[in-house]
Short mmCIF file of C-alpha atoms in Angstrom, two decimals:
data_model
loop_
_atom_site.label_atom_id
_atom_site.label_comp_id
_atom_site.label_asym_id
_atom_site.label_seq_id
_atom_site.Cartn_x
_atom_site.Cartn_y
_atom_site.Cartn_z
CA UNK J 1 -0.02 -0.01 -0.04
CA UNK J 2 1.32 3.40 -0.99
CA UNK J 3 1.83 5.89 1.88
CA UNK J 4 -0.79 8.52 1.96
CA UNK J 5 0.41 12.04 1.31
CA UNK J 6 0.20 14.30 4.32
CA UNK J 7 -2.93 16.41 4.52
CA UNK J 8 -3.14 20.15 5.50
CA UNK J 9 -3.51 19.37 9.19
CA UNK J 10 -0.22 17.56 9.18
CA UNK J 11 1.38 20.33 7.31
CA UNK J 12 0.28 22.83 9.81
CA UNK J 13 1.62 20.64 12.64
CA UNK J 14 4.90 20.21 10.62
CA UNK J 15 7.81 22.54 10.10
CA UNK J 16 5.72 24.57 7.62
CA UNK J 17 3.31 25.69 10.32
CA UNK J 18 4.06 29.11 11.66
CA UNK J 19 2.58 28.19 14.98
CA UNK J 20 5.38 25.74 15.65
CA UNK J 21 7.62 28.75 16.38
CA UNK J 22 5.46 29.78 19.30
CA UNK J 23 7.17 27.03 21.51
CA UNK J 24 10.83 28.18 21.27
CA UNK J 25 9.86 31.97 21.20
CA UNK J 26 7.88 31.66 24.50
CA UNK J 27 10.60 29.56 26.06
CA UNK J 28 13.32 31.95 25.10
CA UNK J 29 11.16 34.90 26.34
CA UNK J 30 10.74 33.22 29.78
CA UNK J 31 14.47 32.49 29.94
CA UNK J 32 15.41 36.11 29.08
CA UNK J 33 13.07 37.58 31.66
CA UNK J 34 14.47 35.33 34.33
CA UNK J 35 18.03 36.08 33.42
CA UNK J 36 17.42 39.84 33.38
CA UNK J 37 15.80 39.61 36.92
CA UNK J 38 18.82 37.59 38.17
CA UNK J 39 21.39 39.91 36.71
CA UNK J 40 19.48 42.96 38.12
CA UNK J 41 20.56 41.69 41.61
CA UNK J 42 17.09 40.94 42.87
CA UNK J 43 17.39 39.08 46.21
CA UNK J 44 15.25 37.13 48.53
CA UNK J 45 12.05 35.36 47.57
CA UNK J 46 11.93 37.12 44.14
CA UNK J 47 15.38 35.88 43.37
CA UNK J 48 14.26 32.25 44.13
CA UNK J 49 11.26 32.80 41.80
CA UNK J 50 13.53 34.11 39.02
CA UNK J 51 15.83 31.20 39.46
CA UNK J 52 13.08 28.63 39.17
CA UNK J 53 11.55 30.52 36.23
CA UNK J 54 15.01 30.55 34.48
CA UNK J 55 15.25 26.82 35.08
CA UNK J 56 11.72 26.13 33.69
CA UNK J 57 12.32 28.49 30.81
CA UNK J 58 15.60 26.84 30.03
CA UNK J 59 14.00 23.42 30.06
CA UNK J 60 11.19 24.64 27.73
CA UNK J 61 13.79 26.22 25.46
CA UNK J 62 15.61 22.92 25.15
CA UNK J 63 12.42 20.98 24.59
CA UNK J 64 11.45 23.65 21.95
CA UNK J 65 14.62 23.29 20.12
CA UNK J 66 14.20 19.45 20.23
CA UNK J 67 10.60 19.70 18.92
CA UNK J 68 11.54 22.08 16.17
CA UNK J 69 14.79 20.54 14.93
CA UNK J 70 15.19 16.96 16.00
CA UNK J 71 11.65 15.56 16.60
CA UNK J 72 10.72 15.41 12.89
CA UNK J 73 13.77 13.20 12.24
CA UNK J 74 13.36 11.12 15.34
CA UNK J 75 9.49 10.79 14.67
CA UNK J 76 8.59 11.52 18.42
CA UNK J 77 4.97 11.59 18.62
CA UNK J 78 3.01 14.54 20.18
CA UNK J 79 1.80 12.28 22.99
CA UNK J 80 5.38 11.69 24.08
CA UNK J 81 6.28 15.43 23.84
CA UNK J 82 3.12 16.32 26.02
CA UNK J 83 4.36 13.77 28.59
CA UNK J 84 7.82 15.21 28.53
CA UNK J 85 6.43 18.75 29.03
CA UNK J 86 3.75 18.04 31.55
CA UNK J 87 5.39 15.54 33.93
CA UNK J 88 8.10 18.00 35.14
CA UNK J 89 5.75 20.77 35.34
CA UNK J 90 3.21 18.86 37.58
CA UNK J 91 6.14 17.52 39.78
CA UNK J 92 7.32 21.07 40.32
CA UNK J 93 3.84 22.24 41.09
CA UNK J 94 3.32 19.60 43.67
CA UNK J 95 6.86 19.30 45.25
CA UNK J 96 7.58 23.03 45.41
CA UNK J 97 4.24 24.79 45.88
CA UNK J 98 6.02 27.80 47.25
CA UNK J 99 7.60 28.78 44.00
CA UNK J 100 5.70 29.48 40.73
CA UNK J 101 8.04 27.46 38.42
CA UNK J 102 5.50 24.71 38.02
CA UNK J 103 2.49 26.88 37.27
CA UNK J 104 4.56 29.06 35.04
CA UNK J 105 5.86 26.02 33.06
CA UNK J 106 2.32 24.57 32.72
CA UNK J 107 0.96 27.96 31.46
CA UNK J 108 3.64 28.06 28.80
CA UNK J 109 2.80 24.48 27.86
CA UNK J 110 -0.84 25.36 27.60
CA UNK J 111 0.06 28.10 25.18
CA UNK J 112 2.20 25.63 23.18
CA UNK J 113 -0.51 23.01 23.13
CA UNK J 114 -3.25 25.42 22.08
CA UNK J 115 -1.16 27.00 19.35
CA UNK J 116 0.79 23.93 18.13
CA UNK J 117 -1.13 20.61 18.63
CA UNK J 118 -4.39 19.26 17.34
CA UNK J 119 -7.55 19.19 19.47
CA UNK J 120 -7.00 15.75 21.08
CA UNK J 121 -3.51 16.70 22.36
CA UNK J 122 -4.78 20.02 23.81
CA UNK J 123 -7.56 18.07 25.50
CA UNK J 124 -5.13 15.60 26.99
CA UNK J 125 -2.95 18.46 28.36
CA UNK J 126 -5.96 20.22 29.92
CA UNK J 127 -6.85 16.94 31.64
CA UNK J 128 -3.41 16.70 33.08
CA UNK J 129 -3.76 20.40 34.29
CA UNK J 130 -7.04 19.43 36.00
CA UNK J 131 -5.41 16.53 37.77
CA UNK J 132 -2.51 18.78 38.80
CA UNK J 133 -5.04 21.31 40.27
CA UNK J 134 -6.95 18.69 42.23
CA UNK J 135 -3.76 17.20 43.52
CA UNK J 136 -2.44 20.59 44.62
CA UNK J 137 -5.84 21.33 46.39
CA UNK J 138 -5.51 17.99 48.32
CA UNK J 139 -1.89 19.09 49.18
CA UNK J 140 -3.13 22.40 50.73
CA UNK J 141 -2.44 24.97 48.04
CA UNK J 142 -4.32 28.25 48.47
CA UNK J 143 -7.61 28.33 46.57
CA UNK J 144 -6.95 31.89 45.45
CA UNK J 145 -3.61 30.83 43.90
CA UNK J 146 -5.35 27.90 42.19
CA UNK J 147 -8.12 30.17 40.83
CA UNK J 148 -5.56 32.57 39.45
CA UNK J 149 -3.65 29.64 37.93
CA UNK J 150 -6.78 28.20 36.28
CA UNK J 151 -7.79 31.70 34.90
CA UNK J 152 -4.30 32.13 33.51
CA UNK J 153 -4.35 28.74 31.70
CA UNK J 154 -7.95 29.47 30.34
CA UNK J 155 -6.84 32.90 29.05
CA UNK J 156 -3.68 31.71 27.40
CA UNK J 157 -5.45 28.69 25.79
CA UNK J 158 -8.19 30.95 24.48
CA UNK J 159 -5.80 33.48 22.93
CA UNK J 160 -3.41 30.86 21.48
CA UNK J 161 -6.24 28.70 20.16
CA UNK J 162 -7.91 31.70 18.37
CA UNK J 163 -4.49 32.65 16.73
CA UNK J 164 -3.99 29.04 15.78
CA UNK J 165 -7.48 28.61 14.15
CA UNK J 166 -7.03 31.85 12.24
CA UNK J 167 -3.63 30.69 11.04
CA UNK J 168 -5.11 27.25 10.13
CA UNK J 169 -8.04 28.82 8.17
CA UNK J 170 -5.55 31.03 6.18
CA UNK J 171 -3.27 27.94 5.52
CA UNK J 172 -6.37 26.00 4.27
CA UNK J 173 -7.29 28.85 1.86
CA UNK J 174 -3.77 29.13 0.62
CA UNK J 175 -3.58 25.36 0.15
CA UNK J 176 -6.78 25.24 -1.71
CA UNK J 177 -5.64 28.06 -4.01
CA UNK J 178 -2.34 26.50 -4.72
CA UNK J 179 -3.93 23.07 -5.57
CA UNK J 180 -6.43 24.79 -7.75
CA UNK J 181 -3.79 26.61 -9.66
CA UNK J 182 -2.02 23.34 -10.11
CA UNK J 183 -5.19 21.78 -11.55
CA UNK J 184 -6.16 24.40 -14.06
CA UNK J 185 -3.35 23.63 -16.54
CA UNK J 186 -4.24 19.96 -16.40
CA UNK J 187 -7.79 20.75 -17.51
CA UNK J 188 -6.61 22.24 -20.77
CA UNK J 189 -6.49 18.71 -22.24
CA UNK J 190 -8.53 18.16 -25.41
CA UNK J 191 -11.41 15.72 -25.41
CA UNK J 192 -13.69 14.57 -22.61
CA UNK J 193 -11.73 11.39 -22.05
CA UNK J 194 -8.40 13.18 -21.79
CA UNK J 195 -9.85 15.80 -19.41
CA UNK J 196 -11.31 13.15 -17.12
CA UNK J 197 -8.27 11.14 -17.04
CA UNK J 198 -5.86 14.05 -16.34
CA UNK J 199 -8.29 15.54 -13.63
CA UNK J 200 -8.76 12.26 -11.85
CA UNK J 201 -5.05 11.51 -11.53
CA UNK J 202 -4.32 15.02 -10.19
CA UNK J 203 -7.22 15.10 -7.86
CA UNK J 204 -6.40 11.82 -6.35
CA UNK J 205 -2.87 12.98 -5.44
CA UNK J 206 -3.98 16.45 -4.39
CA UNK J 207 -6.47 15.13 -1.90
CA UNK J 208 -4.09 12.35 -0.68
CA UNK J 209 -6.63 9.72 -1.64
CA UNK J 210 -6.10 6.03 -2.38
CA UNK J 211 -8.15 5.99 -5.60
CA UNK J 212 -10.62 8.11 -7.61
CA UNK J 213 -13.21 7.41 -10.22
CA UNK J 214 -15.46 9.53 -12.54
CA UNK J 215 -18.82 8.00 -13.37
CA UNK J 216 -20.54 9.79 -16.34
CA UNK J 217 -24.36 10.05 -16.56
CA UNK J 218 -26.20 8.26 -19.36
CA UNK J 219 -29.21 10.46 -19.55
CA UNK J 220 -31.31 8.12 -21.55
CA UNK J 221 -31.10 5.18 -19.20
CA UNK J 222 -30.52 7.34 -16.14
CA UNK J 223 -27.47 5.27 -15.02
CA UNK J 224 -23.94 6.20 -14.02
CA UNK J 225 -21.32 4.29 -15.96
CA UNK J 226 -17.63 4.25 -14.89
CA UNK J 227 -15.54 6.25 -17.25
CA UNK J 228 -12.06 6.29 -15.58
CA UNK J 229 -10.43 4.87 -12.53
CA UNK J 230 -7.07 5.87 -11.08
CA UNK J 231 -5.53 4.12 -7.97
CA UNK J 232 -2.44 5.05 -6.05
CA UNK J 233 -2.44 1.51 -4.60
CA UNK J 234 -2.31 -1.64 -6.80
CA UNK J 235 -5.61 -3.25 -7.64
CA UNK J 236 -6.15 -6.71 -8.77
CA UNK J 237 -7.40 -7.15 -12.30
CA UNK J 238 -10.62 -8.69 -11.10
CA UNK J 239 -11.28 -5.76 -8.65
CA UNK J 240 -10.50 -3.16 -11.48
CA UNK J 241 -12.74 -4.97 -13.97
CA UNK J 242 -15.51 -5.38 -11.37
CA UNK J 243 -15.47 -1.62 -10.61
CA UNK J 244 -15.30 -0.52 -14.23
CA UNK J 245 -18.22 -2.86 -15.28
CA UNK J 246 -20.50 -1.77 -12.48
CA UNK J 247 -23.22 0.61 -13.66
CA UNK J 248 -25.14 2.47 -10.98
CA UNK J 249 -28.77 3.56 -11.32
CA UNK J 250 -29.53 7.21 -10.32
CA UNK J 251 -30.57 7.18 -6.66
CA UNK J 252 -28.88 3.87 -5.81
CA UNK J 253 -25.72 3.90 -3.65
CA UNK J 254 -23.61 6.83 -2.62
CA UNK J 255 -22.87 7.83 -6.29
CA UNK J 256 -26.52 7.42 -7.24
CA UNK J 257 -27.69 9.51 -4.30
CA UNK J 258 -25.35 12.40 -5.26
CA UNK J 259 -26.53 12.21 -8.99
CA UNK J 260 -30.16 12.36 -7.83
CA UNK J 261 -29.86 15.12 -5.32
CA UNK J 262 -26.99 17.11 -6.82
CA UNK J 263 -25.37 17.34 -3.33
CA UNK J 264 -22.11 16.10 -2.04
CA UNK J 265 -21.47 13.23 0.41
CA UNK J 266 -18.88 13.16 3.20
CA UNK J 267 -18.65 9.86 4.93
CA UNK J 268 -15.89 8.69 7.11
CA UNK J 269 -17.46 5.27 7.65
CA UNK J 270 -18.81 4.17 4.31
CA UNK J 271 -19.69 0.60 5.43
CA UNK J 272 -22.12 1.94 8.03
CA UNK J 273 -23.74 4.44 5.70
CA UNK J 274 -27.27 3.31 4.97
CA UNK J 275 -26.92 4.80 1.39
CA UNK J 276 -23.91 2.69 0.58
CA UNK J 277 -23.96 -0.47 -1.53
CA UNK J 278 -21.23 -3.01 -2.11
CA UNK J 279 -19.93 -3.32 -5.66
CA UNK J 280 -20.01 -7.05 -6.50
CA UNK J 281 -16.58 -8.60 -6.88
CA UNK J 282 -14.78 -6.07 -4.69
CA UNK J 283 -13.45 -6.70 -1.20
CA UNK J 284 -15.45 -5.49 1.71
CA UNK J 285 -13.29 -3.12 3.78
CA UNK J 286 -13.48 0.08 5.89
CA UNK J 287 -13.31 3.21 3.72
CA UNK J 288 -13.71 6.95 3.97
CA UNK J 289 -15.40 8.34 0.90
CA UNK J 290 -16.10 11.72 -0.63
CA UNK J 291 -18.54 11.99 -3.67
CA UNK J 292 -19.37 15.24 -5.43
CA UNK J 293 -21.54 16.03 -8.42
CA UNK J 294 -20.04 17.19 -11.80
CA UNK J 295 -22.55 19.79 -12.71
CA UNK J 296 -22.52 23.00 -14.82
CA UNK J 297 -25.34 25.25 -15.57
CA UNK J 298 -27.91 22.97 -14.02
CA UNK J 299 -26.81 20.01 -16.14
CA UNK J 300 -25.39 16.94 -14.38
CA UNK J 301 -22.45 15.23 -16.23
CA UNK J 302 -21.72 12.64 -13.58
CA UNK J 303 -20.02 12.19 -10.25
CA UNK J 304 -16.50 12.26 -8.92
CA UNK J 305 -15.62 9.92 -6.09
CA UNK J 306 -12.40 9.56 -4.05
CA UNK J 307 -11.65 7.38 -1.12
CA UNK J 308 -9.07 6.49 1.52
CA UNK J 309 -8.60 3.16 3.28
CA UNK J 310 -9.87 3.15 6.87
CA UNK J 311 -12.36 5.23 8.92
CA UNK J 312 -12.13 8.86 9.76
CA UNK J 313 -9.52 9.70 7.03
CA UNK J 314 -11.10 12.93 5.68
CA UNK J 315 -11.80 16.37 7.15
CA UNK J 316 -14.36 18.98 6.11
CA UNK J 317 -11.74 21.06 4.24
CA UNK J 318 -11.01 17.98 2.08
CA UNK J 319 -14.59 17.98 0.84
CA UNK J 320 -14.43 21.75 0.21
CA UNK J 321 -11.29 21.34 -1.87
CA UNK J 322 -12.89 18.46 -3.86
CA UNK J 323 -15.97 20.54 -4.47
CA UNK J 324 -13.90 23.49 -5.68
CA UNK J 325 -11.96 21.30 -8.07
CA UNK J 326 -15.09 19.48 -9.20
CA UNK J 327 -16.64 22.74 -10.29
CA UNK J 328 -13.65 23.46 -12.60
CA UNK J 329 -13.63 19.88 -13.90
CA UNK J 330 -17.33 20.23 -14.80
CA UNK J 331 -16.65 23.35 -16.78
CA UNK J 332 -13.77 21.64 -18.48
CA UNK J 333 -15.90 18.61 -19.45
CA UNK J 334 -18.55 21.00 -20.75
CA UNK J 335 -16.02 22.80 -22.98
CA UNK J 336 -14.42 19.57 -24.13
CA UNK J 337 -17.83 18.02 -24.96
CA UNK J 338 -18.71 21.10 -27.04
CA UNK J 339 -15.33 20.96 -28.85
CA UNK J 340 -15.84 17.29 -29.58
CA UNK J 341 -19.23 17.90 -31.08
CA UNK J 342 -17.83 20.58 -33.29
CA UNK J 343 -14.63 18.99 -34.48
CA UNK J 344 -14.48 15.31 -33.44
CA UNK J 345 -17.93 14.00 -33.55
CA UNK J 346 -20.06 12.90 -36.38
CA UNK J 347 -22.85 15.36 -36.90
CA UNK J 348 -25.61 12.73 -37.54
CA UNK J 349 -24.86 10.05 -35.06
CA UNK J 350 -22.92 11.87 -32.26
CA UNK J 351 -20.16 9.31 -32.11
CA UNK J 352 -16.47 10.17 -33.03
CA UNK J 353 -15.53 10.66 -36.63
CA UNK J 354 -12.62 9.50 -38.75
CA UNK J 355 -10.62 12.66 -37.89
CA UNK J 356 -10.58 11.87 -34.21
CA UNK J 357 -9.71 8.28 -34.87
CA UNK J 358 -6.65 9.27 -36.89
CA UNK J 359 -5.50 11.60 -34.02
CA UNK J 360 -6.01 8.84 -31.50
CA UNK J 361 -4.16 6.29 -33.64
CA UNK J 362 -1.24 8.76 -34.11
CA UNK J 363 -0.88 9.23 -30.36
CA UNK J 364 -0.85 5.50 -29.52
CA UNK J 365 1.06 4.13 -32.53
CA UNK J 366 4.19 3.50 -30.50
CA UNK J 367 2.49 1.89 -27.53
CA UNK J 368 2.63 -1.90 -27.00
CA UNK J 369 -0.79 -2.16 -25.24
CA UNK J 370 -3.24 -4.73 -26.41
CA UNK J 371 -6.31 -3.39 -28.21
CA UNK J 372 -9.37 -5.01 -29.74
CA UNK J 373 -11.59 -3.62 -32.52
CA UNK J 374 -15.15 -4.28 -33.72
CA UNK J 375 -15.70 -3.33 -37.32
CA UNK J 376 -19.50 -3.15 -37.88
CA UNK J 377 -21.43 -2.89 -41.10
CA UNK J 378 -25.19 -2.13 -41.42
CA UNK J 379 -26.25 -4.83 -43.88
CA UNK J 380 -28.85 -3.95 -46.55
CA UNK J 381 -28.76 -0.27 -45.52
CA UNK J 382 -29.21 0.80 -49.20
CA UNK J 383 -32.44 -0.97 -49.32
CA UNK J 384 -33.64 1.00 -46.27
CA UNK J 385 -32.87 4.27 -48.08
CA UNK J 386 -34.50 3.12 -51.25
CA UNK J 387 -37.70 1.86 -49.60
CA UNK J 388 -38.23 4.28 -46.65
CA UNK J 389 -36.16 7.28 -47.75
CA UNK J 390 -32.96 9.01 -46.57
CA UNK J 391 -34.59 10.63 -43.52
CA UNK J 392 -35.54 7.13 -42.20
CA UNK J 393 -32.09 5.89 -43.15
CA UNK J 394 -30.51 8.68 -41.14
CA UNK J 395 -32.81 7.70 -38.17
CA UNK J 396 -31.80 4.08 -38.46
CA UNK J 397 -28.10 5.10 -38.39
CA UNK J 398 -28.67 7.12 -35.23
CA UNK J 399 -30.46 4.18 -33.61
CA UNK J 400 -27.57 1.89 -34.62
CA UNK J 401 -25.03 4.32 -33.04
CA UNK J 402 -27.08 4.48 -29.89
CA UNK J 403 -27.41 0.69 -29.60
CA UNK J 404 -23.59 0.30 -30.10
CA UNK J 405 -22.72 2.98 -27.62
CA UNK J 406 -25.06 1.66 -24.94
CA UNK J 407 -23.50 -1.78 -25.28
CA UNK J 408 -19.86 -0.83 -24.84
CA UNK J 409 -18.09 0.52 -21.87
CA UNK J 410 -17.81 4.18 -21.05
CA UNK J 411 -14.22 4.62 -21.89
CA UNK J 412 -14.48 2.71 -25.25
CA UNK J 413 -14.09 4.53 -28.60
CA UNK J 414 -17.08 4.42 -30.97
CA UNK J 415 -16.41 5.85 -34.43
CA UNK J 416 -18.45 6.35 -37.58
CA UNK J 417 -15.99 4.63 -39.93
CA UNK J 418 -17.93 5.07 -43.21
CA UNK J 419 -21.34 5.78 -44.47
CA UNK J 420 -22.95 2.71 -42.91
CA UNK J 421 -19.94 1.38 -40.92
CA UNK J 422 -19.02 1.78 -37.43
CA UNK J 423 -15.73 1.00 -35.50
CA UNK J 424 -15.40 0.29 -31.82
CA UNK J 425 -11.97 0.49 -30.26
CA UNK J 426 -11.55 -1.49 -26.99
CA UNK J 427 -8.27 -0.57 -25.22
CA UNK J 428 -6.55 -3.02 -22.97
CA UNK J 429 -9.11 -5.64 -24.03
CA UNK J 430 -8.53 -9.32 -25.02
CA UNK J 431 -10.26 -11.31 -27.74
CA UNK J 432 -12.87 -13.10 -25.50
CA UNK J 433 -14.05 -9.89 -23.81
CA UNK J 434 -14.23 -8.16 -27.27
CA UNK J 435 -16.41 -11.03 -28.55
CA UNK J 436 -18.61 -10.79 -25.62
CA UNK J 437 -19.24 -7.07 -26.25
CA UNK J 438 -19.94 -7.96 -29.91
CA UNK J 439 -22.51 -10.48 -28.72
CA UNK J 440 -24.12 -7.93 -26.41
CA UNK J 441 -24.49 -5.45 -29.34
CA UNK J 442 -26.18 -8.19 -31.44
CA UNK J 443 -28.53 -9.05 -28.60
CA UNK J 444 -29.63 -5.39 -28.17
CA UNK J 445 -30.09 -5.07 -31.98
CA UNK J 446 -32.42 -8.14 -31.89
CA UNK J 447 -34.37 -6.66 -29.01
CA UNK J 448 -34.73 -3.46 -31.01
CA UNK J 449 -35.88 -5.25 -34.05
CA UNK J 450 -38.54 -7.14 -32.04
CA UNK J 451 -40.09 -3.77 -31.08
CA UNK J 452 -40.53 -2.67 -34.75
CA UNK J 453 -43.85 -2.84 -36.63
CA UNK J 454 -44.42 -4.78 -39.76
CA UNK J 455 -43.87 -1.71 -41.90
CA UNK J 456 -40.84 -0.36 -40.18
CA UNK J 457 -37.21 -0.95 -41.10
CA UNK J 458 -35.05 -3.70 -39.48
CA UNK J 459 -31.42 -3.43 -38.51
CA UNK J 460 -28.84 -6.18 -39.42
CA UNK J 461 -25.18 -6.05 -38.45
CA UNK J 462 -22.07 -7.79 -39.51
CA UNK J 463 -19.23 -7.59 -37.02
CA UNK J 464 -15.56 -8.30 -37.56
CA UNK J 465 -13.52 -8.78 -34.35
CA UNK J 466 -9.78 -8.88 -33.97
CA UNK J 467 -7.13 -8.14 -31.26
CA UNK J 468 -3.41 -7.00 -31.58
CA UNK J 469 -0.91 -4.65 -30.03
CA UNK J 470 -1.61 -0.97 -30.82
CA UNK J 471 1.65 -0.75 -32.73
CA UNK J 472 0.01 -3.06 -35.35
CA UNK J 473 -3.00 -0.66 -35.82
CA UNK J 474 -3.31 -0.79 -39.59
CA UNK J 475 -2.91 -4.58 -39.84
CA UNK J 476 -5.50 -4.88 -37.10
CA UNK J 477 -8.08 -2.85 -39.08
CA UNK J 478 -7.28 -4.89 -42.19
CA UNK J 479 -7.94 -8.18 -40.47
CA UNK J 480 -11.14 -6.91 -38.81
CA UNK J 481 -12.30 -5.80 -42.22
CA UNK J 482 -11.65 -9.26 -43.61
CA UNK J 483 -13.48 -10.84 -40.69
CA UNK J 484 -16.49 -8.63 -41.21
CA UNK J 485 -16.80 -9.39 -44.95
CA UNK J 486 -16.46 -13.13 -44.06
CA UNK J 487 -19.39 -12.68 -41.67
CA UNK J 488 -21.42 -10.83 -44.34
CA UNK J 489 -20.83 -13.70 -46.89
CA UNK J 490 -21.68 -16.23 -44.31
#
């Protein structure tokens, strides 16, 4: 399993967080005040106070230097650091109640915990402070001094926490802006497929997710069909195939719920979410999931889903970042779809044209990936034009393109190859799966013919199937053409 990239909270808690400097600064200030008081020749009780404050400040300064410089390399946890800070302070508070070294140290630690650590560490420190106060009360410390001590801790924590939260909010905004600026050049890719693939890869890494998938909406059937999946962790071929072949009805599952309501989902325990469904063929495991709609100008294009392994892996700002990115991805899909319609799509059927096919073939000519093709001919199409007219013939071609497109996978390439010929390109697909897709097309055509009346045209297809490396593209087309004509003659 690949290691998850650190999120923004970890960055704030790391060396990049400005609040980290609060620790050594406060410790150095306490040390300086104590030294000035000592050098000024103050005697008696005040000198003892200054001496103990100097000792406490020096200890905090050393721990601050350790926390800033060495702890990231030694990987000391915040829990261990809290213990290192609190235990000496509590012991000073209990063993030497006459000097303020213990309370001063605990007040400084409170400021550090409030402006440096996450909420659970601050809570643990405040519980320790509470135990220290109770122990001091049992030991006979003055209630007035205890009240002043508690008030000082509360005030310091409040101010430090307010500064920390403001700093955190600014860091989140800056981080969102930076990641968004990194996404925008990615969205300049041409074509819906290229835009989706580039965007998913970038978003998975930007959100520190394990994997991400885009499901595009089939408006006619009201189903979501997987278009592209990117995983930072290795997936078995069976799992990947199960995910990519799973269509989701609008309103079913987390993705279907988002598509139906147009609202995002943020769940840190997907298995317990009543809206969740298990994709057949995938392992059942704890996941944290974010799902957002891809929508522009009121039109839903699909949904974008990212997940991390385990529970409670996401925070609210992760969802906000994903929604911000999804808005720009939706705009890019809308633009790419319009460009495809104008330049890469066949005006009659809406599938890709030969120009786009030539561009695609040129891009992949040097790749060794396996590819299968289906070369499809509409048999007796001239008779349809002669008997029912060219308008009916155009309608039949449109229906043929629709049946083919609805039978293949979302990422497959459907091209109008000639007047009454279509080509389907199936990337990373072997011969058995290609033949299964061809059989599915024929089955849907048979069902369509069964719905026609006695005086309506029928659709008959001849399909040639072949498989080869992409580097043998032209030979692959020639062999598919030969198989198609052999089918026609048979």
